Structures are given as C-alpha cells and as structure tokens.
Coordinates of C-alpha atoms in Angstrom, one line a residue:
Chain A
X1 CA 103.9 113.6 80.7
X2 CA 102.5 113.4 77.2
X3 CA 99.2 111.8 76.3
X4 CA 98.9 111.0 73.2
X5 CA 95.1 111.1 71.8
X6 CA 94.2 108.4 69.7
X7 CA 92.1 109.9 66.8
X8 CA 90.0 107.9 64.4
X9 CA 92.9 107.2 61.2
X10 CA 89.7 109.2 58.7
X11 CA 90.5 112.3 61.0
X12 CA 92.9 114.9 60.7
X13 CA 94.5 115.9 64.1
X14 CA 92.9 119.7 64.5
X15 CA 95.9 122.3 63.3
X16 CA 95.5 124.2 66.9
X17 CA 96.3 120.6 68.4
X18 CA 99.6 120.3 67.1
X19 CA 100.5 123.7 67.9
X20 CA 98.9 123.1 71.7
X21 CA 101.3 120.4 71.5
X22 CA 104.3 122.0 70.4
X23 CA 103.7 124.5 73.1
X24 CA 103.5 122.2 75.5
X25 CA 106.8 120.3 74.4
X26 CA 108.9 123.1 74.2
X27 CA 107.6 124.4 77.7
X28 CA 108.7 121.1 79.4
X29 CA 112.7 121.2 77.2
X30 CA 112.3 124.4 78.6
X31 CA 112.2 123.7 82.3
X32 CA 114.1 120.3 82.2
X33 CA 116.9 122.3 80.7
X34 CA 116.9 125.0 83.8
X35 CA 116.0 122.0 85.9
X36 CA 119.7 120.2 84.6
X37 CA 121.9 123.6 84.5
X38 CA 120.8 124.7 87.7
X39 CA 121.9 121.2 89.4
X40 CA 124.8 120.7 87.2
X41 CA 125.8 124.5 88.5
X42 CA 125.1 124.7 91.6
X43 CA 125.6 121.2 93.0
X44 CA 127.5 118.6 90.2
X45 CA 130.6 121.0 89.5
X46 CA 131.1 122.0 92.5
X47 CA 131.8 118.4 94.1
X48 CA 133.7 117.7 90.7
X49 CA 135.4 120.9 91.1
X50 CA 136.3 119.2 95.0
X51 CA 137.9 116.1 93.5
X52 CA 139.6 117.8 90.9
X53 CA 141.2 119.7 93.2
X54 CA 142.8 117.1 95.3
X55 CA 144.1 115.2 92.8
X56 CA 145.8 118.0 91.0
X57 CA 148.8 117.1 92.2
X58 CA 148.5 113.4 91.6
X59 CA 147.3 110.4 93.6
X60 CA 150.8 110.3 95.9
X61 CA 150.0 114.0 97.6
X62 CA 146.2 113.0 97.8
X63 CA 147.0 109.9 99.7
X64 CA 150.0 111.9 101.5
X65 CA 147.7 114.4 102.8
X66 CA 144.8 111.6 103.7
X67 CA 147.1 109.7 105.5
X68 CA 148.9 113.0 107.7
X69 CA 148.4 112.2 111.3
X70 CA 146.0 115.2 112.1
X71 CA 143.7 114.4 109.3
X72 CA 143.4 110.7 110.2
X73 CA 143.1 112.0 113.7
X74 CA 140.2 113.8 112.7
X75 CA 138.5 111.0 110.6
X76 CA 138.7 109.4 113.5
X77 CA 137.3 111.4 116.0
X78 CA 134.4 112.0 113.3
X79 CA 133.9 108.3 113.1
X80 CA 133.7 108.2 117.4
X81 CA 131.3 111.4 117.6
X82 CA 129.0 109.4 115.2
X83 CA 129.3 105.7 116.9
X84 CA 128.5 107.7 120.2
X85 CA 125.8 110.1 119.0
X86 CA 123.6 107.4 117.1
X87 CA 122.8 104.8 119.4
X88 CA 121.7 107.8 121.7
X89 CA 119.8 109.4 119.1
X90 CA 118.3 105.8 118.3
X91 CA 117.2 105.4 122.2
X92 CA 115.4 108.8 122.0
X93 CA 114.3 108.9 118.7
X94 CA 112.3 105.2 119.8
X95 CA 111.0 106.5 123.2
X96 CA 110.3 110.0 122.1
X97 CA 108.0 108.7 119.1
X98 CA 106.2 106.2 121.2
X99 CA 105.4 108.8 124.1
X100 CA 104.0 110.9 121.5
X101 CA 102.0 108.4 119.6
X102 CA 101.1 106.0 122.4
X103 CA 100.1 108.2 125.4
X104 CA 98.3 111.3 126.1
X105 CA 100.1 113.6 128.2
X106 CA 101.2 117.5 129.4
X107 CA 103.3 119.0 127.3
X108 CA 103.2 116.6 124.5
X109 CA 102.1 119.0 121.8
X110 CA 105.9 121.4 123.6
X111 CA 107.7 117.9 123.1
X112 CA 106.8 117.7 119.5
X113 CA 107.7 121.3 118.9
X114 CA 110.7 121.2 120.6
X115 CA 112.0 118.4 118.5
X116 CA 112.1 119.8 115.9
X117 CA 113.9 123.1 117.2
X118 CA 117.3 122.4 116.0
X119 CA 115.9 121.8 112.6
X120 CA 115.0 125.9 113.0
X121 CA 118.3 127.0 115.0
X122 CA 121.2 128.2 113.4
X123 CA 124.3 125.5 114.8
X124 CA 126.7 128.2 115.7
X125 CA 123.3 129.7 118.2
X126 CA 123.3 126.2 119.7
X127 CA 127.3 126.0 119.9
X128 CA 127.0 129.4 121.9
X129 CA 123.9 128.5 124.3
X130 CA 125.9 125.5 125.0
X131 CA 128.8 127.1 125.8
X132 CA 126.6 129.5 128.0
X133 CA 125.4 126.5 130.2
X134 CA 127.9 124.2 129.9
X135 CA 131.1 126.2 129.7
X136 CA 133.3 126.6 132.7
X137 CA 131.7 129.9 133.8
X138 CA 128.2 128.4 133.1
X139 CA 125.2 127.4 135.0
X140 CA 125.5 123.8 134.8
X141 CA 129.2 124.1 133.4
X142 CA 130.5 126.2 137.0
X143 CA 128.9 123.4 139.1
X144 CA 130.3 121.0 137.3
X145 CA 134.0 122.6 137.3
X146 CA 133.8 122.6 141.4
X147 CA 134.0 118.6 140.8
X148 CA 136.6 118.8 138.4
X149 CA 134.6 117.6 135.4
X150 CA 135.0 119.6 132.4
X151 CA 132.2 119.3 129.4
X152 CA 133.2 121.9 127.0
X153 CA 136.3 122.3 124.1
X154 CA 136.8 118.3 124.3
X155 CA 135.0 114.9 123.4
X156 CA 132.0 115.4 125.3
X157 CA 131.2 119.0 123.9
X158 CA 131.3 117.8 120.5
X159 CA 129.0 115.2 121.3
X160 CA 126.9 117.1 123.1
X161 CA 126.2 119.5 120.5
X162 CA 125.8 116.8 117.6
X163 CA 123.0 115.3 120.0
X164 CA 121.2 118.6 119.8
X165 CA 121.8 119.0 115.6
X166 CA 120.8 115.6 115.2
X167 CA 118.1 115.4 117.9
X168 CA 114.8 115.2 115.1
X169 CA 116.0 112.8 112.5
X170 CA 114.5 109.6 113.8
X171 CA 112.0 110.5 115.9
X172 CA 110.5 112.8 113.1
X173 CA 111.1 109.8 110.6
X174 CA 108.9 107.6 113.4
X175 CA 106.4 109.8 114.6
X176 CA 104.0 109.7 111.6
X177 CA 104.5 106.1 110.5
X178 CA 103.9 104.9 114.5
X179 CA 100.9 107.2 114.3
X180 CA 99.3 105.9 111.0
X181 CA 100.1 102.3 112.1
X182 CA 98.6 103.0 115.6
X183 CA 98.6 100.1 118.7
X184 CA 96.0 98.0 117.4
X185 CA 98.9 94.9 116.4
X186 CA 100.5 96.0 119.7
X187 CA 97.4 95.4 121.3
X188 CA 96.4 92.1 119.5
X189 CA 100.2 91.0 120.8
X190 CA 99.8 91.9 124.5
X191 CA 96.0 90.0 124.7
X192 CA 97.9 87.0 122.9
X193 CA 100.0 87.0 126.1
X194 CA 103.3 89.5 125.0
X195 CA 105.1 91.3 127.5
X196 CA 106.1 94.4 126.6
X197 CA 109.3 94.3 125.1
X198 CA 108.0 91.0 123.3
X199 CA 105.7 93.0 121.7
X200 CA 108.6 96.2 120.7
X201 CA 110.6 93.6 119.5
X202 CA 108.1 91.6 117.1
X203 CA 105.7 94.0 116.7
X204 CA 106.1 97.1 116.8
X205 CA 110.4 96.8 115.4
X206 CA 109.9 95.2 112.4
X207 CA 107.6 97.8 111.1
X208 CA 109.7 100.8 112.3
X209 CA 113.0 99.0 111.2
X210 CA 113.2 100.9 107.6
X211 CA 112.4 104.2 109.0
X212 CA 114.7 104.0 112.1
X213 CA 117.5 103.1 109.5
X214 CA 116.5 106.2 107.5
X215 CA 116.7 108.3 110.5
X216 CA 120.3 107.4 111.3
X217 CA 121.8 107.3 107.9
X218 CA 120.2 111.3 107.9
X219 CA 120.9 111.9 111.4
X220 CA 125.0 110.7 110.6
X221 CA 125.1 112.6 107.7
X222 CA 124.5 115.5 109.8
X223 CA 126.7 114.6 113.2
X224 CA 129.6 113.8 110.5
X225 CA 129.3 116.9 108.4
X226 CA 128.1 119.6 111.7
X227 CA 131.0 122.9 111.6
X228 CA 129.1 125.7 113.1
X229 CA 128.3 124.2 116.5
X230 CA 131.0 122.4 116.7
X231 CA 133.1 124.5 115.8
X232 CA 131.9 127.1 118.7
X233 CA 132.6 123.9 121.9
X234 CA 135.4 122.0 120.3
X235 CA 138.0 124.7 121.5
X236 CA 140.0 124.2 118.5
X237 CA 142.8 122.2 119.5
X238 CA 145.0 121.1 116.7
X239 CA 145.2 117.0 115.9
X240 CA 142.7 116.8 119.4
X241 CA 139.5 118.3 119.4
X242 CA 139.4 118.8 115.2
X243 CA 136.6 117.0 113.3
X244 CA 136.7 116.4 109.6
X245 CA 135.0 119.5 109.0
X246 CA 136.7 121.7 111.1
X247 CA 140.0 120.0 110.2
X248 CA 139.2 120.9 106.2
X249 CA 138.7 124.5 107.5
X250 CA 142.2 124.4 109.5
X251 CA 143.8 123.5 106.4
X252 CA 142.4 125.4 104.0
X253 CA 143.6 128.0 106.8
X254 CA 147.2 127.1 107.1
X255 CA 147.1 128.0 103.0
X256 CA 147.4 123.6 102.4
X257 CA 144.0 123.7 99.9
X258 CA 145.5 120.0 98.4
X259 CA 145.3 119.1 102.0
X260 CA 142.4 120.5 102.9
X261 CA 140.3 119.7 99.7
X262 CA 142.1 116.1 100.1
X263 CA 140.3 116.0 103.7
X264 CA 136.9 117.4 102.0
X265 CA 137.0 114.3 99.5
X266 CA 136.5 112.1 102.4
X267 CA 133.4 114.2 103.7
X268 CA 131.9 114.3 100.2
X269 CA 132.1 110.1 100.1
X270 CA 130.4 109.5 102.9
X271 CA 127.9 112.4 101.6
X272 CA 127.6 110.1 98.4
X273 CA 127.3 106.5 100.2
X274 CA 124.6 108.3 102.5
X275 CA 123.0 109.1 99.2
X276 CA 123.1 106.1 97.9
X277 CA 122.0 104.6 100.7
X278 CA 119.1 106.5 100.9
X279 CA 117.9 105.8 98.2
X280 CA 118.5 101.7 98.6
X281 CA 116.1 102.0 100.9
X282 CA 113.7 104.5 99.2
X283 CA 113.6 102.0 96.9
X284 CA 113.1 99.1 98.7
X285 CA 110.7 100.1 100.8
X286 CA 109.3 103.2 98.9
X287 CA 106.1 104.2 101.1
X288 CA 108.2 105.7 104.0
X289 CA 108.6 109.0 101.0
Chain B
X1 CA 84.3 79.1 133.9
X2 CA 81.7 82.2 134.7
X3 CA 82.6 86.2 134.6
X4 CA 80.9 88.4 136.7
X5 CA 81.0 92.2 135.5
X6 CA 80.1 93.8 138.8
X7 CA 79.6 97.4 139.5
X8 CA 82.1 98.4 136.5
X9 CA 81.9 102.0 136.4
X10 CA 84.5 104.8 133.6
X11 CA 85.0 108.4 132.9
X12 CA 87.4 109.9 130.1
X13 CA 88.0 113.3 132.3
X14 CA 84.8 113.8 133.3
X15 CA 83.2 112.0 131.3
X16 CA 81.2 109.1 132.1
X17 CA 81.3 106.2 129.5
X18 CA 80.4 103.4 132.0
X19 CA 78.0 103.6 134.8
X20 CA 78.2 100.7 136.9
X21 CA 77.6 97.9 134.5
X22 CA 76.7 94.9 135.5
X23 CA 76.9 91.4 133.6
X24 CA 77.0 87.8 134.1
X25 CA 78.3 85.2 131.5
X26 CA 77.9 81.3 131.9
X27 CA 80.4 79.1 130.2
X28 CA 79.9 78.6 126.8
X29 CA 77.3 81.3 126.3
X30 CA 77.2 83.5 123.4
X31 CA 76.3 87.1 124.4
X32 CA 75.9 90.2 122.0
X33 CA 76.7 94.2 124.0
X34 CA 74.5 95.7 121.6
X35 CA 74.2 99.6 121.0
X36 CA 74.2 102.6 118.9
X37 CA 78.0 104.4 118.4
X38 CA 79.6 105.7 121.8
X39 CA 77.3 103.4 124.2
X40 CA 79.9 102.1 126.2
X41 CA 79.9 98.7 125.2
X42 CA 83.7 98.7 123.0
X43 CA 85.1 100.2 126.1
X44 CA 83.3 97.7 128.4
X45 CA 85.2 95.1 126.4
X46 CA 87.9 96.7 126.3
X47 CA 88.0 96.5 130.3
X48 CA 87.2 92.9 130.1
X49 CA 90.2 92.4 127.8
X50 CA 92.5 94.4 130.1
X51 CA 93.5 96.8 127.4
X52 CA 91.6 99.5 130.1
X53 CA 91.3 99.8 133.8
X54 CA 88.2 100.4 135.4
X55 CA 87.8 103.2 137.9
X56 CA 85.6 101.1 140.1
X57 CA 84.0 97.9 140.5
X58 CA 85.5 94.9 139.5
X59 CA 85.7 91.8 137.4
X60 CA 85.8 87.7 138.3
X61 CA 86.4 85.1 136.3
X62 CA 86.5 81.8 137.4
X63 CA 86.0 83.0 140.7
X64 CA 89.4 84.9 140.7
X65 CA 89.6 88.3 141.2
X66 CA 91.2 90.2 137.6
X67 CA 90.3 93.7 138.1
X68 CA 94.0 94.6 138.0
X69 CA 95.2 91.7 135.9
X70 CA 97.2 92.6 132.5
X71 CA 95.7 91.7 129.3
X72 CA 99.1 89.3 128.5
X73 CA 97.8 87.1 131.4
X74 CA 94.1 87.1 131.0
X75 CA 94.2 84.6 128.1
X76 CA 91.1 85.9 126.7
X77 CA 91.4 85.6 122.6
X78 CA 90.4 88.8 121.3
X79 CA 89.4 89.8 117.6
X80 CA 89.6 93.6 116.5
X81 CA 87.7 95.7 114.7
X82 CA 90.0 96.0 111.8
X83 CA 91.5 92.2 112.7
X84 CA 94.9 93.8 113.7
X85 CA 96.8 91.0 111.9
X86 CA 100.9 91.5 112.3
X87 CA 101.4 92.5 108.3
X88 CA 105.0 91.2 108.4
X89 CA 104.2 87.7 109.7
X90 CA 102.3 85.0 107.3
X91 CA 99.3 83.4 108.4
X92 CA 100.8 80.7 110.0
X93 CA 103.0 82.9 112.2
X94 CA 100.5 85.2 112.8
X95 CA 98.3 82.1 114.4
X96 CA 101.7 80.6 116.2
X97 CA 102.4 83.8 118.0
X98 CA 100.9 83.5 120.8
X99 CA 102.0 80.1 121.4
X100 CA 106.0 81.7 120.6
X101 CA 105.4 84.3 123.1
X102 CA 104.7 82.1 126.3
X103 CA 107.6 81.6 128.6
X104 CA 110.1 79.1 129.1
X105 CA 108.2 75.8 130.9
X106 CA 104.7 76.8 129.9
X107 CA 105.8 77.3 126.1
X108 CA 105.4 74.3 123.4
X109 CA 108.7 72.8 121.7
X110 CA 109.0 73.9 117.8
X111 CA 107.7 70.7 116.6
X112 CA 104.4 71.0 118.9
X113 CA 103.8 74.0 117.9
X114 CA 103.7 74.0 114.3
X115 CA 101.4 71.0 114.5
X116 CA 99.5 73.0 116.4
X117 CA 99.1 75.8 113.9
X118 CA 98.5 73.4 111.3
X119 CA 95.5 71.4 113.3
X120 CA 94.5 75.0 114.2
X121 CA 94.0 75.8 110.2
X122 CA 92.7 72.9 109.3
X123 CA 89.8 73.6 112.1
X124 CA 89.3 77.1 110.1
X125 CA 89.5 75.9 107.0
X126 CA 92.2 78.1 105.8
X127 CA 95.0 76.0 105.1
X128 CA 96.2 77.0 102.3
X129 CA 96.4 80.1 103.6
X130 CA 99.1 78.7 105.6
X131 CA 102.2 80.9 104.1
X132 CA 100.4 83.9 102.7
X133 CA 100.7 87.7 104.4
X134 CA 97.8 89.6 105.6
X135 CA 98.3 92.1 102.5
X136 CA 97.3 89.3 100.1
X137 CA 93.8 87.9 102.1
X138 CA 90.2 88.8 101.6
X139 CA 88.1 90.8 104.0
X140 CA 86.6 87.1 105.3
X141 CA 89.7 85.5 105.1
X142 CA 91.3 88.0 107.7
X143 CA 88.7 87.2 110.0
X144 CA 89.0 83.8 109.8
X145 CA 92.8 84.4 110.8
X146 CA 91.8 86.3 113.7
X147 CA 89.8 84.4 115.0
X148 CA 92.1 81.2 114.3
X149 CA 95.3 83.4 116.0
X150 CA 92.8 84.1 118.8
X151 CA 91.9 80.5 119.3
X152 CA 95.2 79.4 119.6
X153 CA 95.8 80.5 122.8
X154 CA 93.3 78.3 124.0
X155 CA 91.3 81.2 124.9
X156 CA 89.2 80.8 128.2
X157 CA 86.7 83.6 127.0
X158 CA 86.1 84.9 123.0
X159 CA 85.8 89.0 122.8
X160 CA 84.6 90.3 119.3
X161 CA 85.1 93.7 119.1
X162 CA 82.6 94.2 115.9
X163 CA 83.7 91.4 114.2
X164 CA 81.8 92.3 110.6
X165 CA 81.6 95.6 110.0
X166 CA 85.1 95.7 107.9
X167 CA 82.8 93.3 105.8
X168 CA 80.4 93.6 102.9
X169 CA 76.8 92.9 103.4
X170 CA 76.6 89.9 101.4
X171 CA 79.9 88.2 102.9
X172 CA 78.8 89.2 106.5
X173 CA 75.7 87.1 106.8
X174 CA 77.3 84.0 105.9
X175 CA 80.0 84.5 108.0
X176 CA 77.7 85.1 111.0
X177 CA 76.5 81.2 111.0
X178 CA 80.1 79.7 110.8
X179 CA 81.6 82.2 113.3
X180 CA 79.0 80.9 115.5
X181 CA 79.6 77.2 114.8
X182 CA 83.4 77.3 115.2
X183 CA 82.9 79.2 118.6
X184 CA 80.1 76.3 119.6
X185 CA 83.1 73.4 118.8
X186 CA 85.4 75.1 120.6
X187 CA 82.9 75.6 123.5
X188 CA 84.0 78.8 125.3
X189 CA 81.8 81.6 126.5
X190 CA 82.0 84.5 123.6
X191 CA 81.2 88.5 124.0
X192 CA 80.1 89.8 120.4
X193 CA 80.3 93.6 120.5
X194 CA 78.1 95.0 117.3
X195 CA 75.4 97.9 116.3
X196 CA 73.7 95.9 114.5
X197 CA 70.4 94.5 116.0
X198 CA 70.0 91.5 113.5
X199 CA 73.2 90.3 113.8
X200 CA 73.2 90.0 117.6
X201 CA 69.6 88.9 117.4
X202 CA 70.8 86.2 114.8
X203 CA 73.9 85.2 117.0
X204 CA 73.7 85.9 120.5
X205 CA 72.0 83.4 122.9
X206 CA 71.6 86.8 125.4
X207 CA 71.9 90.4 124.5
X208 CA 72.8 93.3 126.6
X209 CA 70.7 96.3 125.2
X210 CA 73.6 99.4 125.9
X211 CA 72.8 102.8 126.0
X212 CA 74.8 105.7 127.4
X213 CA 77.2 103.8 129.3
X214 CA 74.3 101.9 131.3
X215 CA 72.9 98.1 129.9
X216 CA 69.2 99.1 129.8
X217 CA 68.1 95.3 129.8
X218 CA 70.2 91.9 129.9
X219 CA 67.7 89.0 128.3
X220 CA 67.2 86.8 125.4
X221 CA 66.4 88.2 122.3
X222 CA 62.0 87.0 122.4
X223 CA 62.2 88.2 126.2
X224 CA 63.6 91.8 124.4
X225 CA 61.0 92.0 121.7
X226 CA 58.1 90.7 124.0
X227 CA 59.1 92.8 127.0
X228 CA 61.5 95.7 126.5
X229 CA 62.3 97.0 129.6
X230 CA 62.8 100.4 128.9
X231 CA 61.2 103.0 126.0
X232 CA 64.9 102.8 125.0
X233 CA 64.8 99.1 123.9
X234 CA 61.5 99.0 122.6
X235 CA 62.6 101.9 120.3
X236 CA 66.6 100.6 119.1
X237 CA 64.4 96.9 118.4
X238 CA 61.9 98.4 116.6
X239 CA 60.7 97.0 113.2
X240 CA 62.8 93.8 114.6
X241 CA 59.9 91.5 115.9
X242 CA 59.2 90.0 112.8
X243 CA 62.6 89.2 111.7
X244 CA 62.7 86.4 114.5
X245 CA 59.3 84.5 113.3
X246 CA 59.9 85.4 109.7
X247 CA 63.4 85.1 109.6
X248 CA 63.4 87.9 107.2
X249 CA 66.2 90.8 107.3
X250 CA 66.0 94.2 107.2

C-alpha cells in the first residue's frame, strides 16, 4: 500500500523521501515476485504439469482411461463415501456446535479438543487405530465378527475412517459464529411461542446456513481426496474397495501414468470447483473469513 | 389477570441469586425490579419468562399454576436487552412471527395476519419501517420493533429486560413516556427491569427495591423516598427525593 503525501505544489518533495520511497517500492516487487514464483513453483506447475500429462497422448486415451471400468468404479465409490459421510458430518457438526455453545456441561472443554484431533493426527495413525478396534481381531471388530458383520477392508471402513478425517470441518466452522451470535434471537423465538425445532429452523438455520455450507464443501474436499487412512481399512481390492485416490496410486503402480494421471485430473477438478466455490461464498457472505 | 411470585428462591452452584422473592402484580400495573448489577432482578424475570426454572417456590398467573410452564406457552411478550431482533427477517416478519409460529387451529390465515402486522405498525408508528432489516434501524427504532413483535402476540403480561440502556441519554428519556403510553393502550400489566432509579421512578406505578437476590421493599415510588424500609433503600434513592417534586434529573 502506497500513500501518496500530498505536498503544497511551492514545496519540493525532501530528496530522502524519494529515496524512502524507492526503498519501499522495490521491497514490495521484491516480495510479490517471491510471493508469485513460489506459488507458480510449487502449486500452478505442478497441477499444469497433471493435465499436461494426461493429455499427452491426446483427448481419445484421456477419455479411454476415464471411462475404464475400475476408474469409473472408483469415481463412483468416491462420489458414495462423500453422499454418506456428509449428511453425518452435517448431523454432528449441528448438534456438536450447539452442545458446546448452548449448554454448560462435563467434559465440554475434552469435546472441543477432541474435535479437532484429526485435524492433528496423521490419517494413516487413524487408518491403523481403526483397524486395531475395528478389524476382525479387534475389540469391537472380534465381537462384531461372532455376528458375522464385518466393518473393515469394505464400504463401511472407508466411511468410517472419512467420518474421523472429516469429523471438525463444520462444527469448527459453527462453533465461533453460534458463539458470537449467542441464544438471545433463539430466545426472543421461544417467548414468541416457537417450539424448538421452529426456532432451529427460522432462527437459528438461516444464520448458520453459509457456514454449514462452507463446512461441507471443506469437509468433501477432504472425504474425496483422504489416501492415508483409507488406504490402511480399504483392503485394497482392485475395481471394489479402490477410491479415486487410491485408484491414481494403483495406476501409477501398474506403470499406466496416462491412466493414472488421467484419474488424478478428475481429483484436481473437483479440487478447483471446491475452490471456486469457496470462494462464491467468501464473497457473498465475506464475514464468516 | 394477577401474578403472584411466591417464595421464588435460585442458586448458580452454590450460589444464591434469589432468595425467596416474593411479588404481586395487578392487571395493568406497571412495576419497575429495580437494582444495582447482579441483584437478582434479570434472572427473576428471566424465571417469570420461563427462559429459567426456579429451584423452589412457584409462580401463578391467572390463578394457574406455571412454575413448570415453557416460555413458548406462557405468552408473555418479552423485550431484550440488546432487542434480539431476527437480522435476516424485515420488520414486518420480525413482528408476524409469532403469529406464523402458532399451530394449526389457533394460527391466523395469511390474509389476517398481515393485516395484523400492518394495524400492529400503525399502532407503533413505524410503518414505514415495514420492509426494512434490523441492520438498517436506529437504536429507538429497534425498540419500537420489539416491543411491536412483542405485542403481537397479544401478550397477557409485558417483561422489559432493561429496555434503554442500548440507548443514548437524550433518546432514552423520550422514549420512556411513549413506551409507557403504548403499554397503557394496550392495557396489560408490565415488569420494567432497569438500574436506573429515575427511570423506574419516572415509569413505574410500584417499584421493587432489589438487592442481593432479596426485594428489600415493594411500594410506590413517595412511599420509597418517604419511608425506605431498609438502610439499603434509603441509600440506592439517595439524592432522588427531589427529582419527584422538582421533576428535575440527575
């Protein structure tokens, strides 16, 4: 930011000024320039460099390698893991935020902490403690097995685990805003004769709504793009238990880098429109960041 | 139409903040809870309100029992501190929610209800206020829409939970004489919670003198200033015994 000072037209600007201000201009080309080559290095080439890649050998193999049975397989088990995860994490994320903020209660200072836990854990840790409770020769995962009922290397494990890495995205979205806005318009509701849901739904909703959104468009980012702990409980099993991610690693694998970088273009779009997005609603509604 | 606060006694874990208050209100009377910061008296309304529980005594109105009875079906209008206006709603559907929110046979058709909203203005004097949002009113004008969304329930009691102090001085003291007036039309018993002496001198037909959770003395406000009942009354009204005769402020 430059301010220009506005001296009197009889006045000379002072010779030290100018040189203050040349300072000061070439300091900030300076850091724009490191600012530009370090995004353009580390983040721009490399996605172009994904693109590129896939279409090296024209748009024909691309869509060849999109359209392979195993891959589309595993765009759509990624699409299922998300339409499953995010209604859950929208249910918790709500009730989780209002215990917090509304009520007083043991533990409450552990439940915010513990929220925020997978934020801190490294995926393929979680993908092994799962597998240590929930695997056949687990605590829960044993008991389980006696009844037949198994929750690890299928559907279920990968959900379970993209629960856990996407566990803080809305509530940590809700938890400030809820406690800025505090009950006082949820309390003018219920004197005017609201039940309780009457009062979620027109009050307390509407003022959540562009924060809950965030949350999920972060929190499916993350379910659609998760490798480590999914990789650990998904078992592996070719065109079955393969999500996009793990599917672009298989390729890439089996020495197929068209396929597999093919695969990664789809991963990197929905990267892009989560972006975009984003930043809709950044824009539209730009005191939630 | 009278509510009898008997016996009404609260602790926050260990704490006590009420200590077996008692009150009576006559229909149509305007009474002030008046009291210096953490008296008692916002919680006291707050237990009137049914937005807190007591853990003893209880509460009648209308000679019905409503100790236990939820705020949602007290139908007592309540205006907040900070007004507590829904920001996302304008004026008008701010003032028709309560009226949207009742069930199925007891609620008003569409058509009944926006003329209701509209007479409802027009009684405030805000109408053409009508389709503005909360974000875009004055400090008064937010008031007046509480109160006005308050109203529309057809309140059977008026709680003003310190109804001013969001205000500047010089818009308060003109808004004291019309709050009173519209509450006088309307011509249902109001509770005025404030810590300000004048005001609820000005306002209140009787004033409850609060101090540590306990009403030291229940009267009119000459009966206060001639007679304080306690060394507690006689010091929070001090300097005030002119103010009635000269009608000057402080």
């Amino acid at each position: 930011m430059t301010r220009q000072q506005t001296a009197p037209a009889s006045q000379r600007p002072h010779p030290a000024i100018a040189r203050l201000k040349r300072q000061r201009r070439n300091k900030q080309r300076g850091l724009i320039a490191i600012a530009l080559l370090f995004a353009f290095f580390v983040m721009g080439l490399p996605v172009l460099a994904i693109f590129a890649r896939a279409f090296q050998e024209g748009l024909g193999i691309y869509w060849a390698n999109i359209i392979h049975p195993e891959t589309l397989h595993a765009i759509g088990l990624t699409v299922l893991t998300a339409l499953i995860v995010l209604p859950i994490n929208l249910v918790f994320g709500i009730c989780a935020a209002w215990a917090i903020t509304r009520y007083t209660f043991p533990g409450r200072r552990a439940l915010i902490t513990i929220i925020e836990l997978p934020f801190s854990i490294s995926p393929i840790v979680a993908g092994l403690c799962y597998l240590l409770i929930y695997g056949a020769t687990g605590l829960v995962g044993e008991w389980l097995d006696t009844y037949d009922i198994q929750l690890m290397f299928n559907l279920i494990g990968i959900i379970l685990v993209s629960l856990f890495v996407t566990c803080p995205f809305v509530a940590r979205e809700l938890i400030p805003l809820m406690e800025i806005k505090g009950r006082d318009e949820e309390e003018a509701a219920l004197t005017l004769g609201a039940n309780g849901w009457q009062t979620f739904r027109y009050i307390t909703l509407p003022n959540i709504k562009w924060a809950l959104l965030y949350g999920t468009i972060l929190a499916n980012a993350r379910v659609m793009g998760e490798f480590g702990a999914v990789s650990v409980v998904s078992g592996n099993i070719r065109g079955e238990t393969m999500t996009l991610p793990l599917q672009v690693q298989l390729l890439y694998d089996d020495y197929n880098a068209t396929g597999a970088f093919a695969a990664a273009t789809v991963l990197t779009l929905i990267a892009l429109l989560t972006l975009i997005a984003r930043s809709v609603i950044e824009s539209a509604h730009p005191h939630h960041h | 139409m009278t509510l009898h606060v008997n016996d009404i006694s609260k602790s926050y874990s260990n704490n006590p903040v009420l200590d077996q208050v008692q009150l009576t209100i006559e229909p149509g009377e305007f009474i002030a809870l008046l009291g210096p910061s953490g008296s008692g008296k916002t919680t006291l309304l707050r237990i009137i309100a049914g937005l807190q529980f007591a853990d003893s005594g209880s509460l009648w109105f209308d000679q019905i029992d409503m100790t236990a009875m939820q705020a949602r079906e007290r139908q007592f209008g309540m205006v907040f501190q900070n007004y507590a206006l829904f920001e996302h709603m304008s004026v008008a559907d701010n003032v028709a929610f309560g009226l949207k929110m009742r069930s199925g046979k007891t609620r008003p058709s569409k058509k009944e209800i926006a003329k209701r909203v509209t007479n409802l203005l027009e009684m405030a004097e805000i109408s053409h206020l009508a389709d503005r949002f909360p974000s875009q009113l004055s400090g008064g004008q937010r008031q007046r829409v509480a109160l006005t969304r308050a109203l529309a329930i057809e309140p059977r009691l008026l709680l003003l939970d310190e109804p001013f102090s969001a205000l500047d001085t010089k818009v308060r003291k003109g808004l004291r004489k019309s709050l009173r007036d519209l509450q006088r039309n309307v011509g249902i018993a109001a509770i005025l919670v404030t810590h300000d002496q004048e005001e609820a001198l000005e306002m209140a037909d009787r004033i409850a003198v609060m101090n540590d959770g306990r009403i030291e003395q229940f009267d009119t406000a000459t009966n206060l200033l001639r007679n304080p009942a306690t060394p507690f009354v006689a010091d929070f009204l001090e300097g005030l015994s002119n103010y009635m005769t000269e009608g000057a402020g402080i």
